[in-house]
Coordinates of N, CA and C and ligand atoms in Angstrom, one line a residue:
M1 N 28.9 -16.3 -0.7 CA 28.0 -16.7 -1.2 C 28.5 -17.0 -2.6
E2 N 27.8 -18.3 -3.0 CA 28.0 -19.0 -4.5 C 27.4 -18.2 -5.3
L3 N 27.9 -18.1 -6.7 CA 27.0 -17.4 -7.9 C 26.1 -18.8 -8.6
E4 N 25.0 -18.5 -8.6 CA 24.1 -19.6 -8.9 C 24.0 -19.6 -10.3
P5 N 23.7 -20.5 -11.3 CA 23.4 -20.2 -13.1 C 22.2 -19.6 -13.3
S6 N 21.1 -20.0 -12.8 CA 20.0 -19.6 -13.0 C 19.5 -18.1 -12.3
I7 N 18.7 -17.2 -12.9 CA 18.3 -16.2 -12.2 C 17.4 -16.5 -10.9
D8 N 16.8 -17.5 -11.0 CA 16.0 -17.7 -9.6 C 16.8 -18.2 -9.0
G9 N 17.9 -19.0 -9.1 CA 18.7 -19.4 -8.4 C 19.6 -18.2 -7.5
Q10 N 20.0 -17.1 -8.6 CA 20.6 -16.1 -7.7 C 19.6 -15.5 -6.9
L11 N 18.6 -15.2 -7.3 CA 17.6 -14.3 -6.2 C 17.2 -15.3 -5.1
A12 N 17.3 -16.6 -4.9 CA 17.1 -17.4 -3.7 C 18.4 -17.3 -2.8
A13 N 19.6 -17.5 -3.8 CA 21.0 -17.2 -2.8 C 20.6 -15.8 -2.0
V14 N 20.5 -15.1 -2.8 CA 20.4 -13.4 -2.2 C 19.5 -13.6 -1.1
E15 N 18.2 -14.1 -1.3 CA 17.4 -14.0 -0.3 C 17.6 -14.8 1.0
S16 N 18.2 -15.9 0.6 CA 18.8 -16.8 1.6 C 19.8 -16.1 2.4
Y17 N 20.5 -15.5 2.0 CA 21.9 -14.4 2.4 C 21.2 -13.5 3.4
L18 N 20.1 -12.8 2.9 CA 19.8 -11.6 3.7 C 19.1 -12.3 4.8
R19 N 18.2 -13.4 4.7 CA 17.3 -13.9 5.9 C 18.4 -14.2 7.2
A20 N 19.6 -14.8 6.7 CA 20.6 -15.3 7.6 C 21.5 -14.0 8.2
H21 N 21.4 -13.1 7.6 CA 22.0 -11.7 8.2 C 21.3 -10.6 8.8
F22 N 20.1 -11.1 8.6 CA 18.9 -10.2 8.8 C 19.2 -9.9 10.8
P23 N 19.3 -8.5 11.0 CA 19.7 -8.1 12.3 C 18.6 -8.4 13.4
I24 N 17.4 -8.6 13.2 CA 16.5 -9.0 14.0 C 15.9 -10.4 13.8
Q25 N 17.0 -11.1 14.7 CA 16.6 -12.8 14.3 C 15.2 -13.2 15.3
G26 N 14.6 -14.2 14.8 CA 13.3 -14.5 15.4 C 12.4 -13.8 14.3
Y27 N 10.9 -13.9 15.1 CA 9.9 -13.2 14.6 C 10.4 -11.8 14.3
S28 N 9.8 -11.1 13.1 CA 10.1 -9.6 13.1 C 8.6 -9.3 12.4
L29 N 8.0 -8.0 12.6 CA 7.1 -7.4 11.7 C 7.7 -7.2 10.4
H30 N 9.0 -6.7 10.2 CA 9.4 -6.4 9.0 C 10.3 -7.5 8.7
G31 N 10.2 -8.7 9.2 CA 11.1 -9.5 8.5 C 10.8 -10.4 7.5
P32 N 11.4 -11.6 7.2 CA 11.1 -12.4 5.6 C 10.0 -12.8 5.4
G33 N 8.9 -13.1 6.6 CA 7.3 -13.2 6.3 C 6.9 -11.8 5.4
H34 N 7.1 -10.4 6.0 CA 6.8 -9.4 5.4 C 7.5 -9.5 4.2
W35 N 8.6 -9.8 3.7 CA 9.5 -9.5 2.4 C 8.5 -10.4 1.6
E36 N 8.1 -11.5 2.0 CA 7.5 -12.7 0.9 C 6.2 -11.9 0.6
R37 N 5.6 -11.2 1.7 CA 4.0 -11.0 1.0 C 4.5 -9.6 0.2
V38 N 5.5 -9.0 0.6 CA 5.4 -7.7 -0.3 C 5.9 -8.1 -1.9
K39 N 6.9 -9.2 -1.9 CA 6.8 -9.9 -2.9 C 5.8 -10.3 -3.8
L40 N 5.0 -11.1 -3.1 CA 3.7 -11.4 -3.9 C 2.7 -10.2 -4.1
N41 N 2.7 -9.1 -3.4 CA 2.2 -8.1 -4.0 C 2.5 -7.2 -5.0
G42 N 3.7 -7.3 -4.7 CA 4.7 -6.6 -6.1 C 4.3 -7.3 -7.2
L43 N 4.8 -8.6 -7.2 CA 4.8 -9.4 -8.7 C 3.2 -9.4 -9.2
Y44 N 2.2 -9.2 -8.3 CA 0.7 -9.1 -8.9 C 0.7 -7.6 -9.4
L45 N 1.1 -6.8 -8.6 CA 1.0 -5.4 -9.3 C 1.7 -5.0 -10.6
A46 N 2.8 -5.9 -10.6 CA 3.7 -5.5 -11.8 C 3.2 -6.0 -13.0
Q47 N 2.3 -7.1 -12.9 CA 1.7 -7.3 -14.1 C 0.6 -6.6 -14.6
K48 N 0.2 -5.8 -13.7 CA -0.9 -4.7 -14.0 C -0.4 -3.1 -14.3
T49 N 0.7 -2.9 -13.6 CA 1.5 -1.6 -13.9 C 2.4 -1.6 -15.0
G50 N 3.1 -2.6 -15.1 CA 4.2 -2.9 -16.1 C 5.4 -2.3 -15.5
A51 N 5.5 -2.8 -14.3 CA 6.6 -2.2 -13.4 C 7.8 -3.5 -13.9
D52 N 9.2 -3.7 -13.7 CA 10.1 -4.3 -13.9 C 9.7 -5.3 -12.8
P53 N 9.7 -6.5 -12.9 CA 9.4 -7.5 -11.8 C 10.6 -7.9 -11.1
L54 N 11.6 -7.9 -11.6 CA 13.2 -8.0 -11.0 C 13.3 -7.3 -9.9
V55 N 13.2 -6.0 -10.6 CA 13.6 -4.8 -9.4 C 12.5 -4.9 -8.4
V56 N 11.1 -5.3 -8.6 CA 10.2 -5.4 -7.8 C 10.4 -6.3 -6.4
R57 N 10.9 -7.5 -7.2 CA 11.3 -8.7 -6.3 C 12.6 -8.4 -5.6
L58 N 13.5 -7.7 -6.1 CA 14.7 -7.3 -5.1 C 14.4 -6.4 -4.0
F59 N 13.5 -5.1 -4.5 CA 12.9 -4.6 -3.4 C 12.3 -5.1 -2.3
A60 N 11.5 -6.2 -2.4 CA 10.8 -7.0 -1.3 C 11.9 -7.5 -0.4
T61 N 12.9 -7.9 -0.9 CA 13.9 -8.5 0.0 C 15.1 -7.3 0.7
F62 N 15.2 -6.4 -0.1 CA 15.9 -5.6 0.3 C 15.6 -4.5 1.1
H63 N 14.7 -3.9 1.3 CA 14.2 -2.7 1.6 C 14.0 -2.6 3.2
D64 N 13.7 -3.4 3.8 CA 13.7 -3.6 5.5 C 14.9 -4.7 6.0
C65 N 15.5 -5.2 5.0 CA 16.8 -6.1 5.6 C 17.6 -5.7 6.5
Q66 N 17.6 -4.2 6.5 CA 18.8 -3.5 7.6 C 18.2 -2.9 8.7
R67 N 16.8 -3.4 9.0 CA 16.3 -2.7 10.3 C 17.0 -3.7 11.4
V68 N 16.9 -2.5 12.4 CA 17.4 -3.0 13.8 C 16.5 -3.0 14.8
N69 N 15.2 -2.4 14.3 CA 14.2 -2.5 15.2 C 12.8 -2.3 14.7
E70 N 11.9 -2.6 15.6 CA 10.3 -2.7 14.8 C 9.8 -1.3 14.8
S71 N 10.2 0.0 15.2 CA 9.8 1.2 15.3 C 10.4 2.0 14.0
T72 N 10.3 3.2 14.0 CA 10.4 3.9 12.6 C 12.0 3.6 12.0
D73 N 12.9 3.4 13.2 CA 14.3 2.9 12.7 C 14.7 3.8 11.3
P74 N 15.0 5.0 11.8 CA 15.4 6.0 10.6 C 16.6 5.3 9.9
G75 N 16.7 5.8 8.6 CA 17.8 5.3 7.9 C 18.1 3.7 7.3
H76 N 17.0 3.2 7.8 CA 17.3 1.5 7.5 C 17.0 1.5 5.7
G77 N 16.1 2.3 5.1 CA 16.0 2.1 3.6 C 17.0 2.3 3.2
A78 N 18.2 3.1 3.6 CA 19.3 3.7 3.1 C 20.4 2.4 3.1
R79 N 20.3 1.9 4.7 CA 21.3 0.8 4.8 C 20.9 -0.3 4.0
G80 N 19.4 -0.3 3.6 CA 19.0 -1.6 2.7 C 19.6 -1.7 1.4
A81 N 19.5 -0.2 1.1 CA 20.1 0.4 -0.4 C 21.9 -0.1 -0.4
Q82 N 22.4 0.6 0.7 CA 23.8 -0.2 0.8 C 24.2 -1.4 0.7
M83 N 23.2 -2.1 1.3 CA 23.6 -3.5 1.1 C 23.3 -4.1 -0.3
A84 N 22.3 -3.6 -0.9 CA 22.2 -3.9 -2.2 C 23.3 -3.7 -3.2
L85 N 24.0 -2.6 -2.8 CA 25.3 -2.3 -3.4 C 26.4 -2.9 -3.3
S86 N 26.1 -3.4 -1.8 CA 27.6 -4.3 -1.7 C 27.3 -5.7 -2.2
L87 N 26.1 -6.3 -2.5 CA 26.0 -7.4 -3.2 C 25.9 -7.3 -4.8
R88 N 26.1 -5.9 -5.3 CA 26.1 -5.7 -6.6 C 26.4 -7.0 -7.7
S89 N 27.4 -7.5 -7.3 CA 28.1 -8.5 -8.4 C 27.2 -10.0 -8.3
K90 N 26.5 -10.1 -7.2 CA 25.7 -11.3 -7.3 C 24.0 -11.0 -7.8
L91 N 23.7 -9.7 -8.2 CA 22.3 -9.5 -8.4 C 22.3 -9.5 -9.9
P92 N 21.2 -10.2 -10.5 CA 21.0 -10.3 -11.9 C 20.5 -9.2 -12.7
I93 N 20.7 -8.0 -12.4 CA 20.0 -7.0 -13.1 C 21.1 -5.9 -13.5
D94 N 20.9 -5.0 -14.7 CA 21.8 -4.0 -15.2 C 21.9 -2.9 -14.3
D95 N 22.5 -1.8 -14.8 CA 22.9 -0.8 -14.0 C 21.8 0.0 -13.8
D96 N 20.7 0.0 -14.8 CA 19.5 1.1 -14.7 C 18.6 0.3 -13.5
Q97 N 18.5 -0.8 -13.9 CA 17.7 -1.7 -12.7 C 18.3 -1.6 -11.3
M98 N 19.6 -1.6 -11.2 CA 20.3 -1.4 -10.0 C 20.0 0.2 -9.3
D99 N 19.9 1.2 -10.1 CA 19.6 2.6 -9.7 C 18.2 2.6 -9.2
L100 N 17.2 2.0 -10.0 CA 16.0 2.0 -9.4 C 16.0 1.3 -8.0
L101 N 16.6 0.1 -8.0 CA 16.3 -0.6 -6.7 C 17.0 0.3 -5.5
V102 N 18.3 1.0 -5.7 CA 18.8 1.7 -4.7 C 17.8 3.1 -4.4
E103 N 17.2 3.5 -5.3 CA 16.3 4.4 -5.2 C 15.0 4.2 -4.6
A104 N 14.5 3.0 -4.8 CA 13.4 2.4 -4.2 C 13.5 2.0 -2.6
C105 N 14.6 1.4 -2.3 CA 14.9 1.2 -0.9 C 15.1 2.6 -0.2
D106 N 16.1 3.2 -1.0 CA 16.3 4.6 0.0 C 15.1 5.5 0.4
G107 N 14.2 5.5 -0.5 CA 13.1 6.3 -0.3 C 12.1 5.8 0.2
H108 N 12.0 4.5 0.4 CA 10.7 3.9 0.8 C 10.0 4.3 2.1
T109 N 10.8 5.0 2.8 CA 10.0 5.3 4.2 C 9.5 6.6 4.3
D110 N 10.6 7.8 3.4 CA 10.2 9.2 3.6 C 9.5 9.8 2.3
I111 N 9.4 9.1 1.3 CA 8.6 9.6 0.2 C 7.5 8.9 -0.4
C112 N 6.4 9.7 -0.6 CA 5.2 8.8 -0.7 C 5.0 8.5 -2.3
F113 N 5.3 9.2 -3.4 CA 5.1 9.0 -4.5 C 6.2 9.3 -5.5
H114 N 6.1 8.5 -6.7 CA 7.1 8.5 -7.6 C 6.9 8.5 -9.1
D115 N 7.6 9.4 -9.9 CA 6.8 9.3 -11.1 C 7.2 8.0 -12.1
N116 N 8.2 7.4 -11.5 CA 8.7 5.7 -12.3 C 7.6 4.6 -11.8
V117 N 7.1 4.1 -12.6 CA 6.4 3.1 -12.3 C 6.8 1.8 -11.4
T118 N 8.2 1.9 -11.7 CA 8.5 0.6 -11.0 C 8.7 1.1 -9.4
I119 N 9.2 2.3 -9.2 CA 9.2 2.4 -7.9 C 8.2 2.7 -7.3
G120 N 7.2 3.6 -7.9 CA 5.8 3.3 -7.4 C 5.2 1.9 -6.8
T121 N 5.4 1.0 -7.7 CA 4.8 0.1 -7.5 C 5.7 -1.0 -6.5
C122 N 6.9 -0.8 -6.1 CA 7.7 -1.2 -5.0 C 6.9 -0.6 -3.8
W123 N 6.8 0.8 -3.7 CA 6.3 1.3 -2.6 C 4.9 1.0 -2.2
D124 N 3.9 0.8 -3.2 CA 2.8 0.3 -3.1 C 2.6 -1.0 -2.6
S125 N 3.5 -2.0 -3.0 CA 3.6 -3.4 -2.6 C 4.0 -3.6 -1.1
D126 N 4.8 -2.8 -0.6 CA 4.9 -2.5 0.9 C 3.9 -2.0 1.5
R127 N 3.3 -1.0 0.9 CA 2.1 -0.4 2.0 C 0.9 -1.3 2.1
L128 N 0.7 -2.2 1.1 CA -0.5 -2.9 0.9 C -0.3 -4.0 2.0
D129 N 1.1 -4.1 2.7 CA 1.0 -5.1 3.8 C 1.0 -4.3 5.1
L130 N 0.3 -3.1 5.2 CA 0.2 -2.6 6.4 C -0.8 -3.1 7.2
D131 N -1.6 -3.7 6.7 CA -2.8 -4.1 7.4 C -2.3 -5.4 8.2
R132 N -1.0 -5.9 8.3 CA -0.5 -6.9 9.2 C -0.6 -6.3 10.7
V133 N -0.4 -4.7 10.7 CA -0.4 -4.1 12.1 C -1.3 -3.7 12.2
G134 N -2.6 -3.8 11.6 CA -3.8 -3.1 11.7 C -4.1 -1.7 11.3
I135 N -3.2 -1.4 10.4 CA -3.3 -0.1 9.6 C -4.0 -0.4 8.3
R136 N -4.9 0.2 7.9 CA -5.6 0.1 6.6 C -4.9 0.9 5.9
P137 N -4.5 0.2 4.6 CA -3.8 1.2 3.4 C -4.4 1.9 2.7
D138 N -3.9 3.3 2.8 CA -4.7 4.7 2.4 C -4.6 4.5 0.9
P139 N -5.5 4.6 0.3 CA -5.4 4.7 -1.1 C -5.0 5.8 -1.8
G140 N -5.1 7.0 -0.7 CA -4.6 8.2 -1.0 C -3.0 8.4 -1.1
R141 N -2.3 7.3 -0.8 CA -0.9 7.3 -0.1 C -0.3 6.2 -1.3
L142 N -1.0 5.9 -2.3 CA -0.7 4.9 -3.2 C -0.4 5.3 -4.4
N143 N 0.5 4.8 -5.0 CA 0.7 5.6 -6.6 C 0.0 4.8 -7.4
T144 N -0.2 3.4 -7.6 CA -0.7 3.0 -8.7 C -2.2 2.6 -8.7
E145 N -3.1 2.7 -9.5 CA -4.5 2.0 -9.6 C -4.7 0.7 -9.4
A146 N -3.9 0.1 -9.4 CA -4.1 -1.2 -9.3 C -3.9 -1.5 -7.7
A147 N -3.3 -0.9 -7.5 CA -3.0 -1.1 -5.8 C -4.0 -0.4 -4.8
K148 N -4.8 0.8 -5.5 CA -5.8 1.5 -4.8 C -6.8 0.4 -5.0
L149 N -7.2 -0.1 -5.9 CA -8.4 -1.2 -6.3 C -8.2 -2.4 -5.2
L150 N -6.8 -2.9 -5.1 CA -6.6 -3.9 -4.2 C -6.6 -3.4 -2.6
A151 N -6.3 -2.5 -2.4 CA -6.5 -2.1 -1.2 C -7.8 -1.9 -0.6
S152 N -8.8 -1.3 -1.7 CA -10.2 -1.4 -1.2 C -10.6 -2.5 -0.9
Y153 N -10.5 -3.7 -2.0 CA -11.1 -4.8 -2.2 C -10.3 -5.7 -0.8
E154 N -9.3 -5.6 -0.4 CA -8.7 -6.5 0.4 C -9.1 -6.2 1.7
W155 N -9.1 -4.9 1.8 CA -9.5 -4.7 3.5 C -10.9 -4.6 3.5
D156 N -11.8 -4.6 2.6 CA -13.3 -4.7 2.9 C -13.5 -6.2 3.0
F157 N -12.7 -7.4 2.4 CA -12.9 -8.6 2.8 C -12.5 -8.8 4.0
R158 N -11.5 -8.4 4.2 CA -10.6 -9.0 5.6 C -11.7 -8.4 6.5
R159 N -12.2 -7.3 6.7 CA -12.8 -6.6 7.6 C -14.2 -7.5 7.9
R160 N -14.8 -8.0 6.8 CA -15.9 -8.8 6.7 C -15.7 -10.1 7.7
L161 N -14.6 -10.5 7.2 CA -14.0 -11.6 8.3 C -13.9 -11.7 9.5
V162 N -13.2 -10.4 9.9 CA -13.1 -10.1 11.3 C -14.3 -9.7 12.1
K163 N -15.2 -8.8 11.5 CA -16.3 -8.1 12.5 C -17.2 -8.1 11.0
P164 N -18.2 -9.1 11.0 CA -19.3 -9.4 10.0 C -20.1 -7.9 10.0
Q165 N -20.6 -7.5 8.8 CA -21.3 -6.4 8.6 C -23.0 -6.5 8.9
R166 N -23.5 -6.1 9.7 CA -25.0 -6.3 10.0 C -25.9 -5.7 8.8
Ligands
LIG1 FE1 8.5 -3.0 4.4

């Protein structure tokens, strides 16, 4: 992978590399479409929560990039963190941001809450995309007020579209 001069170029190169090396090729519930929605969720939330948008964006790309199946796939978060560490020299972040990225990827499946707002925002941005599999994001399992509000608005809106209320 070439080192791109701009941050956006570096991030795009990393995203492209991870798409090409994603173990589940073809459509995946946890693949690049999901990564893109998590990124959009996360960048929106970061404006409200004060989370670090670079860490949020990288979490979106790395957290599921080493999944090998569509089920629980134990350890996939830790493998995503390892992938981030293996590409450390390509990532436009400092050591503190890298620590956050690794912890966010590593813990995203097994831990619900975190005191660090960037990690909490990362996890919320992932959980807000649960409705792609018909699961309503549970506000009680979200870290940030912004995500709780978005979850209730989004779900009510989509539910009305699918099944109009009488
Ligand atoms: Fe995910």
